Amino acid sequence: MKRFFTALGVVVVVWVMVLAGCSGPEPVRSVFTVEGMHCESCSSAITTSLEKTDGVIAASADFVEGTAEVVYDPRKVEVETLEAEIEELGYTVTGEKTETLES
């Protein structure tokens, strides 16, 4: 259920940007494979940290899946910065997939 609301949130954010007439690069979504998350508190720590990063539009982490998903403006933040943010919390990023979200 949480994954549904996260996906719904991403769609809403993209449509708000389109309706607001945002120009420039399309938002980007990166999904990181993260080792070391063991509980909801771990997920919450990653989510909160990523959400505070300038350029991040939406973020969520799921300890059961072992993933962190981030939608961001590539003009303001790079994927390497987001990965470093996760690793600074003591977790290990073992993979990453990135795609441009088309409006």
JSON list of C-alpha atoms in Angstrom, two decimals:
[
{"chain": "A", "resi": 1, "resn": "MET", "atom": "CA", "xyz": [0.00, 0.00, 0.00]},
{"chain": "A", "resi": 2, "resn": "LYS", "atom": "CA", "xyz": [2.85, 2.38, 0.87]},
{"chain": "A", "resi": 3, "resn": "ARG", "atom": "CA", "xyz": [4.42, 1.75, -2.55]},
{"chain": "A", "resi": 4, "resn": "PHE", "atom": "CA", "xyz": [1.10, 2.70, -4.21]},
{"chain": "A", "resi": 5, "resn": "PHE", "atom": "CA", "xyz": [0.96, 6.04, -2.42]},
{"chain": "A", "resi": 6, "resn": "THR", "atom": "CA", "xyz": [4.60, 6.73, -3.27]},
{"chain": "A", "resi": 7, "resn": "ALA", "atom": "CA", "xyz": [3.96, 6.05, -6.96]},
{"chain": "A", "resi": 8, "resn": "LEU", "atom": "CA", "xyz": [0.81, 8.16, -6.83]},
{"chain": "A", "resi": 9, "resn": "GLY", "atom": "CA", "xyz": [2.77, 10.98, -5.22]},
{"chain": "A", "resi": 10, "resn": "VAL", "atom": "CA", "xyz": [5.35, 10.90, -8.02]},
{"chain": "A", "resi": 11, "resn": "VAL", "atom": "CA", "xyz": [2.62, 11.11, -10.66]},
{"chain": "A", "resi": 12, "resn": "VAL", "atom": "CA", "xyz": [0.95, 14.03, -8.87]},
{"chain": "A", "resi": 13, "resn": "VAL", "atom": "CA", "xyz": [4.25, 15.92, -8.57]},
{"chain": "A", "resi": 14, "resn": "VAL", "atom": "CA", "xyz": [5.01, 15.50, -12.27]},
{"chain": "A", "resi": 15, "resn": "TRP", "atom": "CA", "xyz": [1.53, 16.67, -13.31]},
{"chain": "A", "resi": 16, "resn": "VAL", "atom": "CA", "xyz": [1.71, 19.70, -11.01]},
{"chain": "A", "resi": 17, "resn": "MET", "atom": "CA", "xyz": [4.99, 20.63, -12.66]},
{"chain": "A", "resi": 18, "resn": "VAL", "atom": "CA", "xyz": [3.43, 20.26, -16.11]},
{"chain": "A", "resi": 19, "resn": "LEU", "atom": "CA", "xyz": [0.37, 22.32, -15.20]},
{"chain": "A", "resi": 20, "resn": "ALA", "atom": "CA", "xyz": [2.55, 24.99, -13.64]},
{"chain": "A", "resi": 21, "resn": "GLY", "atom": "CA", "xyz": [4.42, 25.28, -16.91]},
{"chain": "A", "resi": 22, "resn": "CYS", "atom": "CA", "xyz": [7.79, 24.24, -15.54]},
{"chain": "A", "resi": 23, "resn": "SER", "atom": "CA", "xyz": [10.36, 24.30, -18.27]},
{"chain": "A", "resi": 24, "resn": "GLY", "atom": "CA", "xyz": [13.79, 22.79, -18.48]},
{"chain": "A", "resi": 25, "resn": "PRO", "atom": "CA", "xyz": [14.89, 19.24, -17.99]},
{"chain": "A", "resi": 26, "resn": "GLU", "atom": "CA", "xyz": [12.29, 16.67, -17.11]},
{"chain": "A", "resi": 27, "resn": "PRO", "atom": "CA", "xyz": [12.35, 15.40, -13.52]},
{"chain": "A", "resi": 28, "resn": "VAL", "atom": "CA", "xyz": [14.46, 12.31, -12.98]},
{"chain": "A", "resi": 29, "resn": "ARG", "atom": "CA", "xyz": [13.70, 9.24, -10.86]},
{"chain": "A", "resi": 30, "resn": "SER", "atom": "CA", "xyz": [16.46, 7.16, -9.36]},
{"chain": "A", "resi": 31, "resn": "VAL", "atom": "CA", "xyz": [15.90, 3.93, -7.49]},
{"chain": "A", "resi": 32, "resn": "PHE", "atom": "CA", "xyz": [18.79, 2.89, -5.26]},
{"chain": "A", "resi": 33, "resn": "THR", "atom": "CA", "xyz": [19.36, -0.62, -3.93]},
{"chain": "A", "resi": 34, "resn": "VAL", "atom": "CA", "xyz": [20.33, -0.10, -0.30]},
{"chain": "A", "resi": 35, "resn": "GLU", "atom": "CA", "xyz": [21.88, -2.57, 2.14]},
{"chain": "A", "resi": 36, "resn": "GLY", "atom": "CA", "xyz": [21.70, -2.15, 5.89]},
{"chain": "A", "resi": 37, "resn": "MET", "atom": "CA", "xyz": [18.09, -1.06, 6.38]},
{"chain": "A", "resi": 38, "resn": "HIS", "atom": "CA", "xyz": [16.49, -3.25, 9.04]},
{"chain": "A", "resi": 39, "resn": "CYS", "atom": "CA", "xyz": [13.38, -1.39, 10.18]},
{"chain": "A", "resi": 40, "resn": "GLU", "atom": "CA", "xyz": [10.94, 1.44, 9.53]},
{"chain": "A", "resi": 41, "resn": "SER", "atom": "CA", "xyz": [13.23, 3.80, 11.43]},
{"chain": "A", "resi": 42, "resn": "CYS", "atom": "CA", "xyz": [15.98, 3.11, 8.86]},
{"chain": "A", "resi": 43, "resn": "SER", "atom": "CA", "xyz": [13.56, 3.85, 6.01]},
{"chain": "A", "resi": 44, "resn": "SER", "atom": "CA", "xyz": [12.39, 7.00, 7.73]},
{"chain": "A", "resi": 45, "resn": "ALA", "atom": "CA", "xyz": [15.96, 8.28, 8.28]},
{"chain": "A", "resi": 46, "resn": "ILE", "atom": "CA", "xyz": [16.81, 7.88, 4.59]},
{"chain": "A", "resi": 47, "resn": "THR", "atom": "CA", "xyz": [13.52, 9.41, 3.43]},
{"chain": "A", "resi": 48, "resn": "THR", "atom": "CA", "xyz": [13.88, 12.42, 5.73]},
{"chain": "A", "resi": 49, "resn": "SER", "atom": "CA", "xyz": [17.48, 13.04, 4.72]},
{"chain": "A", "resi": 50, "resn": "LEU", "atom": "CA", "xyz": [16.74, 12.86, 1.00]},
{"chain": "A", "resi": 51, "resn": "GLU", "atom": "CA", "xyz": [13.66, 15.09, 1.30]},
{"chain": "A", "resi": 52, "resn": "LYS", "atom": "CA", "xyz": [15.83, 17.82, 2.86]},
{"chain": "A", "resi": 53, "resn": "THR", "atom": "CA", "xyz": [18.21, 17.80, -0.13]},
{"chain": "A", "resi": 54, "resn": "ASP", "atom": "CA", "xyz": [17.82, 20.81, -2.42]},
{"chain": "A", "resi": 55, "resn": "GLY", "atom": "CA", "xyz": [16.35, 19.71, -5.74]},
{"chain": "A", "resi": 56, "resn": "VAL", "atom": "CA", "xyz": [14.54, 16.65, -4.40]},
{"chain": "A", "resi": 57, "resn": "ILE", "atom": "CA", "xyz": [10.85, 16.65, -5.29]},
{"chain": "A", "resi": 58, "resn": "ALA", "atom": "CA", "xyz": [9.85, 13.40, -3.58]},
{"chain": "A", "resi": 59, "resn": "ALA", "atom": "CA", "xyz": [11.64, 10.59, -1.77]},
{"chain": "A", "resi": 60, "resn": "SER", "atom": "CA", "xyz": [10.81, 7.34, -0.03]},
{"chain": "A", "resi": 61, "resn": "ALA", "atom": "CA", "xyz": [12.72, 4.35, 1.28]},
{"chain": "A", "resi": 62, "resn": "ASP", "atom": "CA", "xyz": [11.44, 0.83, 1.91]},
{"chain": "A", "resi": 63, "resn": "PHE", "atom": "CA", "xyz": [13.43, -1.44, 4.23]},
{"chain": "A", "resi": 64, "resn": "VAL", "atom": "CA", "xyz": [11.47, -4.54, 3.16]},
{"chain": "A", "resi": 65, "resn": "GLU", "atom": "CA", "xyz": [12.34, -4.00, -0.51]},
{"chain": "A", "resi": 66, "resn": "GLY", "atom": "CA", "xyz": [15.79, -2.60, 0.30]},
{"chain": "A", "resi": 67, "resn": "THR", "atom": "CA", "xyz": [15.26, 0.41, -1.95]},
{"chain": "A", "resi": 68, "resn": "ALA", "atom": "CA", "xyz": [15.19, 4.18, -1.86]},
{"chain": "A", "resi": 69, "resn": "GLU", "atom": "CA", "xyz": [13.33, 6.06, -4.61]},
{"chain": "A", "resi": 70, "resn": "VAL", "atom": "CA", "xyz": [13.98, 9.72, -5.36]},
{"chain": "A", "resi": 71, "resn": "VAL", "atom": "CA", "xyz": [12.40, 12.10, -7.86]},
{"chain": "A", "resi": 72, "resn": "TYR", "atom": "CA", "xyz": [14.50, 15.21, -8.39]},
{"chain": "A", "resi": 73, "resn": "ASP", "atom": "CA", "xyz": [15.43, 18.14, -10.58]},
{"chain": "A", "resi": 74, "resn": "PRO", "atom": "CA", "xyz": [18.71, 17.25, -12.32]},
{"chain": "A", "resi": 75, "resn": "ARG", "atom": "CA", "xyz": [19.56, 20.95, -12.58]},
{"chain": "A", "resi": 76, "resn": "LYS", "atom": "CA", "xyz": [19.81, 21.18, -8.80]},
{"chain": "A", "resi": 77, "resn": "VAL", "atom": "CA", "xyz": [21.16, 17.82, -7.63]},
{"chain": "A", "resi": 78, "resn": "GLU", "atom": "CA", "xyz": [23.16, 14.96, -9.11]},
{"chain": "A", "resi": 79, "resn": "VAL", "atom": "CA", "xyz": [22.59, 11.25, -8.59]},
{"chain": "A", "resi": 80, "resn": "GLU", "atom": "CA", "xyz": [26.03, 10.96, -6.96]},
{"chain": "A", "resi": 81, "resn": "THR", "atom": "CA", "xyz": [25.00, 13.50, -4.32]},
{"chain": "A", "resi": 82, "resn": "LEU", "atom": "CA", "xyz": [21.90, 11.47, -3.47]},
{"chain": "A", "resi": 83, "resn": "GLU", "atom": "CA", "xyz": [23.92, 8.26, -3.22]},
{"chain": "A", "resi": 84, "resn": "ALA", "atom": "CA", "xyz": [26.41, 10.00, -0.93]},
{"chain": "A", "resi": 85, "resn": "GLU", "atom": "CA", "xyz": [23.53, 11.26, 1.22]},
{"chain": "A", "resi": 86, "resn": "ILE", "atom": "CA", "xyz": [22.35, 7.68, 1.79]},
{"chain": "A", "resi": 87, "resn": "GLU", "atom": "CA", "xyz": [25.85, 6.40, 2.50]},
{"chain": "A", "resi": 88, "resn": "GLU", "atom": "CA", "xyz": [26.58, 9.23, 4.97]},
{"chain": "A", "resi": 89, "resn": "LEU", "atom": "CA", "xyz": [23.80, 7.74, 7.10]},
{"chain": "A", "resi": 90, "resn": "GLY", "atom": "CA", "xyz": [25.73, 4.47, 7.30]},
{"chain": "A", "resi": 91, "resn": "TYR", "atom": "CA", "xyz": [23.94, 2.45, 4.61]},
{"chain": "A", "resi": 92, "resn": "THR", "atom": "CA", "xyz": [25.52, 0.93, 1.50]},
{"chain": "A", "resi": 93, "resn": "VAL", "atom": "CA", "xyz": [24.21, 1.65, -1.99]},
{"chain": "A", "resi": 94, "resn": "THR", "atom": "CA", "xyz": [24.81, -1.43, -4.13]},
{"chain": "A", "resi": 95, "resn": "GLY", "atom": "CA", "xyz": [22.90, -0.43, -7.26]},
{"chain": "A", "resi": 96, "resn": "GLU", "atom": "CA", "xyz": [21.05, 2.39, -8.94]},
{"chain": "A", "resi": 97, "resn": "LYS", "atom": "CA", "xyz": [18.67, 2.79, -11.87]},
{"chain": "A", "resi": 98, "resn": "THR", "atom": "CA", "xyz": [17.79, 6.20, -13.23]},
{"chain": "A", "resi": 99, "resn": "GLU", "atom": "CA", "xyz": [15.13, 7.28, -15.70]},
{"chain": "A", "resi": 100, "resn": "THR", "atom": "CA", "xyz": [13.74, 10.56, -16.96]},
{"chain": "A", "resi": 101, "resn": "LEU", "atom": "CA", "xyz": [10.06, 11.08, -16.17]},
{"chain": "A", "resi": 102, "resn": "GLU", "atom": "CA", "xyz": [8.23, 12.35, -19.20]},
{"chain": "A", "resi": 103, "resn": "SER", "atom": "CA", "xyz": [5.39, 14.79, -18.73]}
]
